[in-house]
């Protein structure tokens, strides 16, 4: 049976694909609020790393050549946006869209067949298949928001976003370690309302059965608490929004420190957007 997150990944991609079919040729070249990337750039980025991920799913030998090529290009000063333009620039938007969707479907199927604990090579430490698939889901969901914002389209979310909540919780300590900062204490408690209306709780001191499997043995307690819409939490940990532009209620120094720099994606430390920078009026 396929990992549930691989099914969620495929469904999220299918939803984005359907939305992108509504864009006009002009829309594909309009800059979004994310580094002036266009929808074409976003889809090229998703395709490029889904294709690289397919190689990773095949093992170190298959992945090594792609890793070396990317690191050499970036090391020479080329941005990933420029690299993707160089490799995929001949594709018209609709052709690129179908290329990405085909690759993404292949990737979700391939990942779904793996043992969740299997290790996959990546650009930093290797990753378990479950977390690797969750990361691909997160990347797709987060970059899609740039295009929904551009088109000023109200996005309908599903409880699939619990995958992002999970990776957000699991990367609490890493957010600080990645910046060479001391982890300020145990992870804060979370009380988040899912799109379905269900209450999702993590690290709640008086309800040990609700403790997330990825959190530490200590729990944050009521003095460090994050409450609100799970969508806002996901937008914050993926750095699609500054926490000040959400309606999250953040209580306690540790919780405030985390939400100010939360980063659930791999790579070098990245600062969240400035307050108001990614808000769509």
Short mmCIF file of C-alpha atoms in Angstrom, two decimals:
data_model
loop_
_atom_site.label_atom_id
_atom_site.label_comp_id
_atom_site.label_asym_id
_atom_site.label_seq_id
_atom_site.Cartn_x
_atom_site.Cartn_y
_atom_site.Cartn_z
CA UNK A 1 0.00 0.00 0.00
CA UNK A 2 1.35 3.43 -0.98
CA UNK A 3 2.37 5.90 1.71
CA UNK A 4 -0.52 8.28 2.38
CA UNK A 5 1.74 11.32 1.91
CA UNK A 6 2.57 10.13 -1.62
CA UNK A 7 -1.17 10.09 -2.38
CA UNK A 8 -1.53 13.55 -0.84
CA UNK A 9 1.40 14.74 -2.97
CA UNK A 10 -0.23 13.47 -6.17
CA UNK A 11 -3.59 15.01 -5.26
CA UNK A 12 -2.02 18.39 -4.39
CA UNK A 13 -0.22 18.42 -7.74
CA UNK A 14 -3.42 17.50 -9.59
CA UNK A 15 -5.25 20.38 -7.90
CA UNK A 16 -2.50 22.81 -8.87
CA UNK A 17 -2.44 21.47 -12.43
CA UNK A 18 -6.19 22.09 -12.79
CA UNK A 19 -5.78 25.65 -11.51
CA UNK A 20 -2.84 26.39 -13.83
CA UNK A 21 -4.92 25.37 -16.85
CA UNK A 22 -6.98 28.53 -16.24
CA UNK A 23 -4.00 30.89 -16.71
CA UNK A 24 -3.76 32.96 -19.89
CA UNK A 25 -0.50 33.16 -21.89
CA UNK A 26 0.07 36.61 -20.38
CA UNK A 27 -0.44 35.30 -16.83
CA UNK A 28 2.41 32.84 -17.25
CA UNK A 29 4.92 35.69 -17.55
CA UNK A 30 3.60 37.95 -14.79
CA UNK A 31 5.92 38.28 -11.76
CA UNK A 32 4.73 36.88 -8.44
CA UNK A 33 5.61 38.31 -5.03
CA UNK A 34 8.23 35.58 -4.58
CA UNK A 35 11.51 36.94 -5.97
CA UNK A 36 9.65 38.09 -9.10
CA UNK A 37 9.32 34.48 -10.24
CA UNK A 38 6.65 34.00 -12.87
CA UNK A 39 4.26 31.03 -12.90
CA UNK A 40 6.54 29.62 -15.62
CA UNK A 41 9.49 29.85 -13.23
CA UNK A 42 7.51 28.18 -10.45
CA UNK A 43 6.50 25.22 -12.60
CA UNK A 44 10.02 24.93 -14.03
CA UNK A 45 11.36 24.83 -10.47
CA UNK A 46 8.89 22.16 -9.39
CA UNK A 47 9.64 20.06 -12.46
CA UNK A 48 13.40 20.42 -12.12
CA UNK A 49 13.49 19.23 -8.53
CA UNK A 50 10.85 16.54 -9.06
CA UNK A 51 13.04 15.18 -11.85
CA UNK A 52 16.14 15.36 -9.64
CA UNK A 53 14.11 13.61 -6.92
CA UNK A 54 13.33 10.76 -9.29
CA UNK A 55 17.06 10.17 -9.59
CA UNK A 56 17.41 10.31 -5.81
CA UNK A 57 14.68 7.68 -5.46
CA UNK A 58 16.75 5.40 -7.69
CA UNK A 59 19.77 5.62 -5.39
CA UNK A 60 23.12 7.35 -4.92
CA UNK A 61 24.63 6.32 -8.25
CA UNK A 62 21.73 7.70 -10.28
CA UNK A 63 21.56 10.87 -8.19
CA UNK A 64 25.26 11.75 -8.01
CA UNK A 65 25.56 13.14 -11.53
CA UNK A 66 22.57 15.46 -11.12
CA UNK A 67 23.79 16.63 -7.71
CA UNK A 68 27.23 17.44 -9.11
CA UNK A 69 25.80 19.34 -12.09
CA UNK A 70 23.57 21.49 -9.88
CA UNK A 71 26.25 22.22 -7.31
CA UNK A 72 28.73 23.19 -10.04
CA UNK A 73 26.21 25.53 -11.66
CA UNK A 74 25.31 27.19 -8.36
CA UNK A 75 28.98 27.32 -7.40
CA UNK A 76 29.72 29.23 -10.60
CA UNK A 77 27.22 31.92 -9.56
CA UNK A 78 24.19 30.71 -11.50
CA UNK A 79 20.85 30.95 -9.70
CA UNK A 80 18.47 28.02 -9.77
CA UNK A 81 16.07 30.24 -11.71
CA UNK A 82 18.71 30.83 -14.40
CA UNK A 83 19.61 27.15 -14.45
CA UNK A 84 15.98 26.17 -14.95
CA UNK A 85 15.62 28.76 -17.72
CA UNK A 86 18.72 27.34 -19.41
CA UNK A 87 17.47 23.77 -19.28
CA UNK A 88 13.75 24.28 -19.85
CA UNK A 89 13.51 27.66 -21.61
CA UNK A 90 12.40 26.15 -24.90
CA UNK A 91 9.14 24.89 -23.39
CA UNK A 92 5.95 26.86 -23.89
CA UNK A 93 3.91 27.22 -20.69
CA UNK A 94 1.33 24.53 -21.44
CA UNK A 95 4.04 22.09 -22.59
CA UNK A 96 6.05 22.75 -19.45
CA UNK A 97 2.91 22.25 -17.37
CA UNK A 98 2.30 18.80 -18.85
CA UNK A 99 5.98 17.88 -18.54
CA UNK A 100 5.92 18.77 -14.84
CA UNK A 101 2.65 16.90 -14.20
CA UNK A 102 3.97 13.75 -15.87
CA UNK A 103 7.20 13.88 -13.88
CA UNK A 104 5.36 14.62 -10.63
CA UNK A 105 3.00 11.68 -11.15
CA UNK A 106 5.97 9.41 -11.80
CA UNK A 107 7.69 10.69 -8.68
CA UNK A 108 4.68 10.29 -6.40
CA UNK A 109 4.19 6.73 -7.65
CA UNK A 110 7.87 5.89 -7.20
CA UNK A 111 8.03 7.35 -3.69
CA UNK A 112 4.79 5.62 -2.75
CA UNK A 113 6.37 2.24 -3.49
CA UNK A 114 9.29 2.79 -1.12
CA UNK A 115 9.61 1.65 2.45
CA UNK A 116 8.86 4.81 4.49
CA UNK A 117 12.15 4.27 6.35
CA UNK A 118 14.28 3.85 3.22
CA UNK A 119 17.08 6.44 2.94
CA UNK A 120 17.34 8.71 -0.10
CA UNK A 121 20.37 10.82 -1.01
CA UNK A 122 19.94 14.58 -1.23
CA UNK A 123 22.04 17.76 -1.28
CA UNK A 124 22.61 17.69 2.46
CA UNK A 125 22.16 14.65 4.72
CA UNK A 126 20.16 11.78 3.26
CA UNK A 127 16.46 11.64 4.13
CA UNK A 128 13.93 8.99 5.01
CA UNK A 129 11.42 8.31 2.24
CA UNK A 130 8.49 9.48 4.38
CA UNK A 131 10.10 12.85 5.13
CA UNK A 132 11.44 13.17 1.57
CA UNK A 133 7.93 12.78 0.18
CA UNK A 134 6.54 15.20 2.75
CA UNK A 135 9.15 17.74 1.66
CA UNK A 136 8.10 17.41 -2.00
CA UNK A 137 4.47 17.88 -0.94
CA UNK A 138 5.42 20.96 1.08
CA UNK A 139 7.40 22.48 -1.80
CA UNK A 140 4.49 22.03 -4.20
CA UNK A 141 1.94 23.48 -1.78
CA UNK A 142 4.09 26.48 -0.85
CA UNK A 143 5.10 27.49 -4.36
CA UNK A 144 1.52 27.09 -5.56
CA UNK A 145 0.47 29.84 -3.16
CA UNK A 146 2.60 32.34 -5.07
CA UNK A 147 0.43 31.79 -8.13
CA UNK A 148 -2.86 31.84 -6.22
CA UNK A 149 -1.73 35.17 -4.76
CA UNK A 150 -0.78 36.50 -8.20
CA UNK A 151 -4.19 35.62 -9.59
CA UNK A 152 -5.93 36.85 -6.41
CA UNK A 153 -7.75 33.54 -6.25
CA UNK A 154 -9.10 32.28 -2.93
CA UNK A 155 -7.53 28.88 -2.42
CA UNK A 156 -9.55 26.04 -0.94
CA UNK A 157 -7.33 24.02 1.40
CA UNK A 158 -7.75 20.46 2.59
CA UNK A 159 -6.54 18.52 5.60
CA UNK A 160 -3.65 17.33 3.45
CA UNK A 161 -1.80 20.32 4.90
CA UNK A 162 -1.28 18.31 8.08
CA UNK A 163 1.82 17.05 6.26
CA UNK A 164 3.20 20.59 6.47
CA UNK A 165 2.19 21.01 10.09
CA UNK A 166 4.09 17.80 10.83
CA UNK A 167 7.26 18.88 9.04
CA UNK A 168 6.94 22.29 10.70
CA UNK A 169 6.83 20.71 14.15
CA UNK A 170 9.68 18.31 13.36
CA UNK A 171 11.95 21.17 12.21
CA UNK A 172 11.52 23.28 15.35
CA UNK A 173 14.99 22.60 16.74
CA UNK A 174 16.58 22.49 13.28
CA UNK A 175 15.39 26.05 12.59
CA UNK A 176 17.73 27.27 15.34
CA UNK A 177 20.57 24.79 14.75
CA UNK A 178 20.62 25.72 11.07
CA UNK A 179 21.30 29.33 12.08
CA UNK A 180 23.94 28.25 14.60
CA UNK A 181 21.68 29.43 17.42
CA UNK A 182 21.04 27.66 20.68
CA UNK A 183 17.66 25.93 20.79
CA UNK A 184 15.83 28.12 23.35
CA UNK A 185 13.95 25.32 25.04
CA UNK A 186 11.36 22.60 24.50
CA UNK A 187 9.01 23.03 21.54
CA UNK A 188 5.94 25.20 22.15
CA UNK A 189 2.48 23.72 22.36
CA UNK A 190 0.26 24.02 19.31
CA UNK A 191 -3.52 24.15 19.01
CA UNK A 192 -4.44 24.50 15.35
CA UNK A 193 -7.76 24.35 13.56
CA UNK A 194 -7.68 22.23 10.41
CA UNK A 195 -9.50 23.23 7.21
CA UNK A 196 -12.12 20.59 8.13
CA UNK A 197 -12.60 22.18 11.55
CA UNK A 198 -10.79 19.38 13.40
CA UNK A 199 -8.51 20.44 16.26
CA UNK A 200 -4.85 19.44 15.83
CA UNK A 201 -2.79 19.53 19.01
CA UNK A 202 0.95 19.05 19.51
CA UNK A 203 3.12 19.12 22.65
CA UNK A 204 0.14 19.68 24.94
CA UNK A 205 1.28 19.09 28.53
CA UNK A 206 -2.03 17.89 29.94
CA UNK A 207 -2.75 15.52 27.04
CA UNK A 208 0.29 13.28 26.55
CA UNK A 209 -1.42 11.16 23.93
CA UNK A 210 -1.51 14.22 21.68
CA UNK A 211 2.27 14.66 21.69
CA UNK A 212 3.61 14.52 18.17
CA UNK A 213 6.01 11.67 17.49
CA UNK A 214 8.57 14.06 16.07
CA UNK A 215 8.80 16.38 19.07
CA UNK A 216 11.26 16.17 21.93
CA UNK A 217 10.56 14.48 25.25
CA UNK A 218 9.86 17.86 26.83
CA UNK A 219 6.78 19.89 26.03
CA UNK A 220 6.30 23.58 25.75
CA UNK A 221 3.41 24.12 28.12
CA UNK A 222 0.83 26.88 28.16
CA UNK A 223 3.50 29.57 28.66
CA UNK A 224 4.63 28.91 25.07
CA UNK A 225 1.62 28.33 22.90
CA UNK A 226 0.70 28.84 19.24
CA UNK A 227 -3.02 28.87 18.45
CA UNK A 228 -5.05 29.57 15.36
CA UNK A 229 -5.65 28.39 11.84
CA UNK A 230 -3.46 25.53 10.63
CA UNK A 231 -3.25 27.28 7.26
CA UNK A 232 -1.59 30.29 8.92
CA UNK A 233 0.90 28.00 10.65
CA UNK A 234 1.74 26.36 7.32
CA UNK A 235 2.14 29.74 5.60
CA UNK A 236 4.52 30.80 8.37
CA UNK A 237 6.80 27.75 8.55
CA UNK A 238 7.09 27.66 4.74
CA UNK A 239 7.87 31.41 4.78
CA UNK A 240 5.05 32.23 2.41
CA UNK A 241 3.88 34.83 4.95
CA UNK A 242 5.46 36.68 7.83
CA UNK A 243 3.83 35.53 11.06
CA UNK A 244 2.75 39.15 11.67
CA UNK A 245 0.58 38.91 8.56
CA UNK A 246 -1.36 35.95 9.94
CA UNK A 247 -3.92 35.62 12.72
CA UNK A 248 -1.85 33.15 14.74
CA UNK A 249 -1.88 33.85 18.46
CA UNK A 250 1.70 33.38 19.65
CA UNK A 251 2.32 33.35 23.41
CA UNK A 252 5.71 33.13 25.12
CA UNK A 253 9.31 34.02 24.27
CA UNK A 254 10.19 30.62 22.81
CA UNK A 255 7.12 30.54 20.60
CA UNK A 256 7.80 34.09 19.40
CA UNK A 257 11.45 33.32 18.66
CA UNK A 258 10.46 30.25 16.62
CA UNK A 259 7.72 31.89 14.57
CA UNK A 260 9.98 34.86 13.78
CA UNK A 261 12.46 32.63 11.92
CA UNK A 262 10.58 29.35 11.33
CA UNK A 263 11.91 27.43 8.31
CA UNK A 264 10.65 23.95 7.52
CA UNK A 265 12.56 23.55 4.24
CA UNK A 266 16.15 22.41 3.82
CA UNK A 267 19.08 24.60 2.86
CA UNK A 268 20.88 27.61 4.23
CA UNK A 269 19.01 29.90 6.65
CA UNK A 270 16.45 32.08 4.90
CA UNK A 271 14.67 35.02 6.49
CA UNK A 272 10.88 35.17 6.23
CA UNK A 273 9.40 37.91 4.05
CA UNK A 274 9.13 41.31 5.69
CA UNK A 275 5.75 42.10 7.25
CA UNK A 276 3.37 43.07 4.47
CA UNK A 277 5.67 41.92 1.66
CA UNK A 278 3.61 38.89 0.68
CA UNK A 279 0.19 40.19 1.64
CA UNK A 280 -2.33 40.34 -1.17
CA UNK A 281 -4.72 43.27 -0.84
#
